[in-house]
Short mmCIF file of C-alpha atoms in Angstrom, two decimals:
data_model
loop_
_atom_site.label_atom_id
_atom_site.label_comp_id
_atom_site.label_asym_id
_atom_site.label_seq_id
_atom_site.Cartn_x
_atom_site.Cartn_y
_atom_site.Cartn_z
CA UNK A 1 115.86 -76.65 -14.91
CA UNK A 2 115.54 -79.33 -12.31
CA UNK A 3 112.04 -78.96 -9.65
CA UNK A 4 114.42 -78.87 -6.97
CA UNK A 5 116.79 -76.16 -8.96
CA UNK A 6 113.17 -74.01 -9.77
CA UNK A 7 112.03 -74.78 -6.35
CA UNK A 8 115.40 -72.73 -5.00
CA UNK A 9 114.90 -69.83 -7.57
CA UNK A 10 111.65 -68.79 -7.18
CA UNK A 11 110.75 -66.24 -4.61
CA UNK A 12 107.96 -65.33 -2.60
CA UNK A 13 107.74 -61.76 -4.28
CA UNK A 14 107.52 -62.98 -7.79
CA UNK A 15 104.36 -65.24 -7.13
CA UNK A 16 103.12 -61.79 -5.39
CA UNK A 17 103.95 -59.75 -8.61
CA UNK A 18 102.01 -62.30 -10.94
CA UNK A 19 99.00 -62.64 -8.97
CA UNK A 20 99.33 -58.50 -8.34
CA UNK A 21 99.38 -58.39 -12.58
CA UNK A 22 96.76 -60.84 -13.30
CA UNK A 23 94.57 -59.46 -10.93
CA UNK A 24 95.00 -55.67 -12.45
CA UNK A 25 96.47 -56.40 -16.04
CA UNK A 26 99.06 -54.26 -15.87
CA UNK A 27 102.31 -53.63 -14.36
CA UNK A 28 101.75 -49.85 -12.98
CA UNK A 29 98.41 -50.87 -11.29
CA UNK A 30 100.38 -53.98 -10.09
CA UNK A 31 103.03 -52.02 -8.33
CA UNK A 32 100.87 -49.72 -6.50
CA UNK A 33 99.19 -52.93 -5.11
CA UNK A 34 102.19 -54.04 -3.65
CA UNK A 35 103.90 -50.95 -2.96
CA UNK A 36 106.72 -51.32 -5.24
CA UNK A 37 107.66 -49.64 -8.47
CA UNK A 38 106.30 -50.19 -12.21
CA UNK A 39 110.07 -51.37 -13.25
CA UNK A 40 109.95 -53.05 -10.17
CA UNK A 41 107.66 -55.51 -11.18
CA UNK A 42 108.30 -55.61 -14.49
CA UNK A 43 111.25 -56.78 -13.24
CA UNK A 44 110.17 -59.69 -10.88
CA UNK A 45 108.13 -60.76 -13.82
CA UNK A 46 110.82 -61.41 -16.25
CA UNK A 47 113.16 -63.30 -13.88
CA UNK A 48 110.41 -65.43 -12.97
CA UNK A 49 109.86 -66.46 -16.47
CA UNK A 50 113.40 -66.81 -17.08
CA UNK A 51 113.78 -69.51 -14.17
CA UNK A 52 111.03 -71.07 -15.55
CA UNK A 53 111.62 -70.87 -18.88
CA UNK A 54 108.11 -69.99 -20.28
CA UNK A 55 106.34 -67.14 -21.19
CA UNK A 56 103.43 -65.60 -18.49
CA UNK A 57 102.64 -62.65 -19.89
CA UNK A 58 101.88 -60.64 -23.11
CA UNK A 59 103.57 -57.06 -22.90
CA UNK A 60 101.08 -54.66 -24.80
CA UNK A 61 100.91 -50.60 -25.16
CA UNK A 62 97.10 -51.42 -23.21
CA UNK A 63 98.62 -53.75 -20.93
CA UNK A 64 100.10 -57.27 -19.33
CA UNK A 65 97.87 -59.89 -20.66
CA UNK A 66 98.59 -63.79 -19.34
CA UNK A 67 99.37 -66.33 -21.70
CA UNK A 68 97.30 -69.71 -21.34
CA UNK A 69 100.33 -71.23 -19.28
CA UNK A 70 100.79 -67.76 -17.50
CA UNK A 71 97.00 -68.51 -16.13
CA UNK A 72 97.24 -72.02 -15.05
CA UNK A 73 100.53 -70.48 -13.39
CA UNK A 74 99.20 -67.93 -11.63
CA UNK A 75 96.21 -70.57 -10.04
CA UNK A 76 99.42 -72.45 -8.36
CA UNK A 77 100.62 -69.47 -7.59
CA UNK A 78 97.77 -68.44 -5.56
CA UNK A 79 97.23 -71.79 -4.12
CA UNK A 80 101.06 -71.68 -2.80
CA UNK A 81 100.16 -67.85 -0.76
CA UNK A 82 97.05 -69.35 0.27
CA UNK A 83 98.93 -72.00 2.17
CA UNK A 84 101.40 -69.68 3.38
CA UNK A 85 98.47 -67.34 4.92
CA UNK A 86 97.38 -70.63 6.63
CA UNK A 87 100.58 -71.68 7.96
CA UNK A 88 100.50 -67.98 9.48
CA UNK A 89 97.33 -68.36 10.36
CA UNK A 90 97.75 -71.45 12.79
CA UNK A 91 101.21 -69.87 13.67
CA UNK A 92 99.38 -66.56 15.14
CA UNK A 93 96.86 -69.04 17.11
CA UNK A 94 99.50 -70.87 18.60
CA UNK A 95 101.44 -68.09 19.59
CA UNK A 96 97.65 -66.28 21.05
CA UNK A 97 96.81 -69.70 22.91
CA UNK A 98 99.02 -69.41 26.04
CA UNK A 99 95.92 -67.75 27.12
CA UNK A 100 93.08 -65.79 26.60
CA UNK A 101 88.95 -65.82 27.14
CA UNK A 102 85.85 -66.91 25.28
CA UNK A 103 82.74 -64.97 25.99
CA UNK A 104 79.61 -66.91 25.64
CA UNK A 105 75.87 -65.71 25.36
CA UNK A 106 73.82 -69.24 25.09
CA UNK A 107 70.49 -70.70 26.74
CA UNK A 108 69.83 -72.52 29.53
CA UNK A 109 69.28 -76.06 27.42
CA UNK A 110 72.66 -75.83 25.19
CA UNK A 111 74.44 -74.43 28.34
CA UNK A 112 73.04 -77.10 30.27
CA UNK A 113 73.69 -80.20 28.23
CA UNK A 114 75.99 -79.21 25.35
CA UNK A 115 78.36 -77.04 26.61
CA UNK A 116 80.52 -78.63 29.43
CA UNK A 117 81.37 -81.54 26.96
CA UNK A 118 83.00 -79.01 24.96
CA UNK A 119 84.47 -77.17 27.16
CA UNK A 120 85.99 -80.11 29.48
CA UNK A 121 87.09 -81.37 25.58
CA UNK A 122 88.92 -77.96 24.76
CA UNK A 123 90.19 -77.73 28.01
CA UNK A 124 92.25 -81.07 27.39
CA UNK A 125 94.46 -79.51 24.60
CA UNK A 126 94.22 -75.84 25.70
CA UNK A 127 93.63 -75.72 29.75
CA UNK A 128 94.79 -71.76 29.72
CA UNK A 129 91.50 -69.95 27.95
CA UNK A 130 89.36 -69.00 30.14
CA UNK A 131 85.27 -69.57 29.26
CA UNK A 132 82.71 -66.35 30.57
CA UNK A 133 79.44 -68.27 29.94
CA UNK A 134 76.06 -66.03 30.26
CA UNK A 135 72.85 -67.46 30.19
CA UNK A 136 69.85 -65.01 28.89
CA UNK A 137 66.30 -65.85 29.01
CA UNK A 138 64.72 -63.17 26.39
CA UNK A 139 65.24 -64.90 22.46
CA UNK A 140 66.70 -61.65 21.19
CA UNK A 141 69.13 -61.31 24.18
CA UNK A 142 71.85 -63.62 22.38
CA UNK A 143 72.34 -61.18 19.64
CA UNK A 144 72.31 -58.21 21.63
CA UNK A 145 74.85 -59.20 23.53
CA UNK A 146 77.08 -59.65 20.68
CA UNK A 147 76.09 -56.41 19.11
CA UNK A 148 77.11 -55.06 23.12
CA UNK A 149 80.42 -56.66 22.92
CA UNK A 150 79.71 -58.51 25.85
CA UNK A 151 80.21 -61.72 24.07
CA UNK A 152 82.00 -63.33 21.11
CA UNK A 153 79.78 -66.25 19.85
CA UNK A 154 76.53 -67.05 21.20
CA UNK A 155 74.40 -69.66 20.59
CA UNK A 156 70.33 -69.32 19.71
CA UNK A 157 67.86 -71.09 17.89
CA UNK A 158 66.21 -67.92 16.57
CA UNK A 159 66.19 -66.72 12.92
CA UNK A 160 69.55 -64.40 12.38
CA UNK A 161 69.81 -60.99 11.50
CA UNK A 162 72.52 -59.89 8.37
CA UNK A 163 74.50 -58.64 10.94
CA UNK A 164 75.82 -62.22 11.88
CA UNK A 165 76.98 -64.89 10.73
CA UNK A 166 75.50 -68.12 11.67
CA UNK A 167 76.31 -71.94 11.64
CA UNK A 168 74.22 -75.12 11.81
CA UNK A 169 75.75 -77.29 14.87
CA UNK A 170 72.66 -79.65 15.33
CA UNK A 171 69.10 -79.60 15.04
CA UNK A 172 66.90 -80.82 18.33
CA UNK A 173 63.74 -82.54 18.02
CA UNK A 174 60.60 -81.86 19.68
CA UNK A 175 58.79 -84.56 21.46
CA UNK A 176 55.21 -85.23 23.06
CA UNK A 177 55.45 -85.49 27.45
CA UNK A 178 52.44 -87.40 28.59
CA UNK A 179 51.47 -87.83 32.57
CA UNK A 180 52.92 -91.11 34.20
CA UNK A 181 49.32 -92.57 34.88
CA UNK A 182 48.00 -91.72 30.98
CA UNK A 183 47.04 -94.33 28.82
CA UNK A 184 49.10 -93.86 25.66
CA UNK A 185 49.55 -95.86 22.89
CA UNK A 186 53.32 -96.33 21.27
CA UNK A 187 54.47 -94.24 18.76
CA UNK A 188 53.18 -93.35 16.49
CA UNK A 189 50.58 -91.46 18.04
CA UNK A 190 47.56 -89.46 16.34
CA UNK A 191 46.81 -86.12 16.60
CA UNK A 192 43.75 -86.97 18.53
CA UNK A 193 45.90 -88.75 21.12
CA UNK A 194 47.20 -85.45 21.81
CA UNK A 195 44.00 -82.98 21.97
CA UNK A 196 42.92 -85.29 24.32
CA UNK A 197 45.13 -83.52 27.25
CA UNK A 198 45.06 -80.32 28.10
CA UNK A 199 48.36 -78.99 26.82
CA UNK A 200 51.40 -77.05 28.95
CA UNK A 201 53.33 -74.79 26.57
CA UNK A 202 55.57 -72.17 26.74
CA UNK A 203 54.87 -68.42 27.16
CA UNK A 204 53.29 -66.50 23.77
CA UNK A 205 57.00 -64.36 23.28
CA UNK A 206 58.85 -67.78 23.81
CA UNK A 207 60.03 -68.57 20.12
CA UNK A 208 59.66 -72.70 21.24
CA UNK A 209 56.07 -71.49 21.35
CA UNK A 210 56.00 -69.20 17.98
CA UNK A 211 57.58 -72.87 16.30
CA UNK A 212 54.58 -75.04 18.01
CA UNK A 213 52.42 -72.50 16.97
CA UNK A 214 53.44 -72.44 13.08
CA UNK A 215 53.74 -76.28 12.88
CA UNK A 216 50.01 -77.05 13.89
CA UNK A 217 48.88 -73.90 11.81
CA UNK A 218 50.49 -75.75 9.06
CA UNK A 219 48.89 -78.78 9.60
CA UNK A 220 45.56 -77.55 10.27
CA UNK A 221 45.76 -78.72 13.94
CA UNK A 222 44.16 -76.79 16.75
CA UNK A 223 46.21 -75.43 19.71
CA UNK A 224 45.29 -74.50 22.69
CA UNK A 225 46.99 -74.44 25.72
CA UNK A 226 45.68 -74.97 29.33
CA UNK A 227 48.82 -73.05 31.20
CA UNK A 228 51.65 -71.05 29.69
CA UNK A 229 54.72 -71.98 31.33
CA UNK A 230 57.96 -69.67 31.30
CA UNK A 231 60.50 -72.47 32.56
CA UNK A 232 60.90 -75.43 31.10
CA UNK A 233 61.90 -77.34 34.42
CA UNK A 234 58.00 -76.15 35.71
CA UNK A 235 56.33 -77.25 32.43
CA UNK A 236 57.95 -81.11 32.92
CA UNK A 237 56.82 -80.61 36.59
CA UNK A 238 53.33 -80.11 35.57
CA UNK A 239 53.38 -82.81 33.75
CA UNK A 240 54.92 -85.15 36.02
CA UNK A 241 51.93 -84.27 38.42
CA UNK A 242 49.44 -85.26 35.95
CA UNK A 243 48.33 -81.64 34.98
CA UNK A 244 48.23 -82.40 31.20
CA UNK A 245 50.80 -82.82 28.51
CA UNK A 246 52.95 -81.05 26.26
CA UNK A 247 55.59 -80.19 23.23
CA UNK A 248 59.10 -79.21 24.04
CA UNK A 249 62.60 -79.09 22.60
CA UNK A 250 64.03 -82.33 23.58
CA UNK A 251 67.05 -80.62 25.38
CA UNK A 252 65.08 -77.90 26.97
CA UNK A 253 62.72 -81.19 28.83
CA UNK A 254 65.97 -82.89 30.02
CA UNK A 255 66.75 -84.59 32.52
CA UNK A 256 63.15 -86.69 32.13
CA UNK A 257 61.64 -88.02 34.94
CA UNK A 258 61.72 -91.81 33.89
CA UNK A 259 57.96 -92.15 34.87
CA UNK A 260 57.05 -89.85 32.20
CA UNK A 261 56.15 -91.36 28.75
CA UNK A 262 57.61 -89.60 26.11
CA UNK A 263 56.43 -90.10 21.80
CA UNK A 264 56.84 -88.55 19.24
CA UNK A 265 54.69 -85.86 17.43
CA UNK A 266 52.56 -87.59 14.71
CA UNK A 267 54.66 -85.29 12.29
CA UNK A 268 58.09 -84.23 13.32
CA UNK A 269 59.25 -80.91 14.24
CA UNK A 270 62.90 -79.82 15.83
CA UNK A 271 64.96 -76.37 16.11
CA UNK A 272 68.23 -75.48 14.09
CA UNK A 273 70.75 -74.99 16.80
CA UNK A 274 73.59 -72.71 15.70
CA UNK A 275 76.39 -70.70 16.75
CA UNK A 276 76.58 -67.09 15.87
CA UNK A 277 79.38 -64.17 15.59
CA UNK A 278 79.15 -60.79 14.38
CA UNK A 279 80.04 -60.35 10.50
CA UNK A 280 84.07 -59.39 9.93
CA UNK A 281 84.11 -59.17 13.67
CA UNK A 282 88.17 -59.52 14.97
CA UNK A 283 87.86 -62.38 16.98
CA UNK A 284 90.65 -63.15 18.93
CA UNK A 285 92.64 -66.65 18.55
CA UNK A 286 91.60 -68.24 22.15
CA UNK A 287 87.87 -67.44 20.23
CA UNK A 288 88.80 -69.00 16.70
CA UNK A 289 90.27 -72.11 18.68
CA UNK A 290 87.02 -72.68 20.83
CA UNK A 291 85.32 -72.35 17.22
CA UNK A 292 86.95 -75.45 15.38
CA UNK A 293 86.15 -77.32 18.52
CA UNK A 294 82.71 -76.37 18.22
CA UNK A 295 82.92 -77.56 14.42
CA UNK A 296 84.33 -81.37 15.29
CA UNK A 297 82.42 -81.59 18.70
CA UNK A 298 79.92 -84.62 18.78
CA UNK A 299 76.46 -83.19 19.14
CA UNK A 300 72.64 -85.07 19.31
CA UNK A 301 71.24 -85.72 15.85
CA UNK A 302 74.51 -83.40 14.90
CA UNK A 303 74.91 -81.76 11.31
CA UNK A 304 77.89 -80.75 9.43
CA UNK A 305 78.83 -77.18 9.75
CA UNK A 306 81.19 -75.03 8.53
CA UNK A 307 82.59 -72.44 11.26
CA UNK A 308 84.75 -69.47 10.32
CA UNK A 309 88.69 -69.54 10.05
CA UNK A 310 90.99 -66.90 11.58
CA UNK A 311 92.28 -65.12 8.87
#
């Protein structure tokens, strides 16, 4: 039989009924998986092999067992349904994208600088979702916000809980701010450049600070900051005015005075920046969509990622 002739022939519920029999190995468990009768199957099974003119299975008193060519058989098989679950996959999104919203729990930095390049992007091809952006200032807020239902994918730097799932987007460096006036050599710069200043950080719950913290424990290095800042925008103030220097998230220091010097710490350091959703949450499309634009967005120092598909 011709491929065009076998291409005709076969049907949809045949592939089901061979995957259904491989998966249990035998027709009565088959047919309760799909609903239909024993005989039913039985049935779908021999017609299929008749069009094709090969044997797929091996009829026992224990059982259906595939033949070799039944197995590579049932692989195509399941690679054809898996392309007809995407097909009705992107056909549900399209027909869920005439509108909807996207609820977003994200900090100030990403919301800042990130976001409405994304957004402005995604608004191009789908101007009809509607964004609800929330900025939270606690580190734990992101996730409880999703655990709330007051948002569908947040974004954090923070370790995840198994509760989520959780995608690299970029990572962001951190960099040295010295006073305008300071006498600093280029990069790179010593450790001992550094302790020379007294040093503006962040607040002891910030998790910026818990990162700083870790990295010079690891290296031996002393910290010990002069002032304990809780907004970023205040901590590049202070510095600006000469009141010492300090390490921060490259986003979270932005936009830079250009009178402030900037280097690089003598050994790098930078935060994961991902996006997060709730395990086997049901996501609506409008949220799916904004996800694959999150996955081919252009980022700073951006990673590959791999964001969940609507199923």
């Amino acid at each position: 039989m011709g491929a065009t002739m076998l291409r005709d022939q076969i049907k949809l519920s045949q592939l089901r009924a061979l995957i259904a029999v491989a998966e249990s190995g035998n027709f009565g468990e088959a047919g309760l998986q799909l609903g239909v009768s024993q005989s039913a199957v039985s049935h779908a099974i021999a017609s299929l092999e008749a069009e094709m003119g090969i044997v797929l299975c091996a009829r026992g008193r224990h059982g259906a067992q595939l033949t070799p060519v039944g197995e590579r058989m049932v692989k195509h098989a399941q690679s054809m349904m898996g392309l007809l679950d995407e097909m009705e996959r992107e056909a549900n999104i399209a027909k869920g994208l005439k509108g909807g919203d996207v609820r977003i729990s994200v900090f100030r930095s990403v919301a800042t600088h990130v976001l409405p390049d994304i957004i402005a992007r995604f608004h191009e091809r789908l101007p009809n979702i509607n964004f609800s952006i929330t900025e939270y200032q606690g580190d734990d807020l992101c996730e409880g916000a999703l655990r709330r239902g007051q948002a569908d994918v947040g974004f954090t730097c923070l370790p995840t809980a198994d509760d989520f799932e959780a995608w690299e987007l970029f990572r962001d460096e951190y960099i040295v701010l010295f006073p305008p006036k300071a006498k600093i050599p280029p990069d790179p710069i010593t450790w001992d450049v550094l302790h020379q200043f007294p040093l503006i950080l962040p607040n002891e719950t910030d998790y910026c600070f818990t990162l700083i913290r870790q990295h010079f424990e690891k290296l031996n290095q002393p910290l010990r900051a002069a002032y304990q800042i809780k907004e970023d925008s205040t901590i590049v103030g202070m510095v600006m005015r000469g009141l010492g220097a300090t390490v921060i998230a490259r986003l979270a220091a932005e936009p830079l005075p250009p009178e402030i010097q900037v280097r690089q710490l003598p050994v790098p350091l930078e935060r994961v920046i991902r996006a997060i959703v709730l395990q086997d949450a049901l996501l609506p499309p409008a949220v799916y969509a904004f996800l694959d634009a999150l996955r081919t967005a252009s980022y700073p120092e951006r990673s590959p990622s791999q964001l969940p598909q609507a199923s």
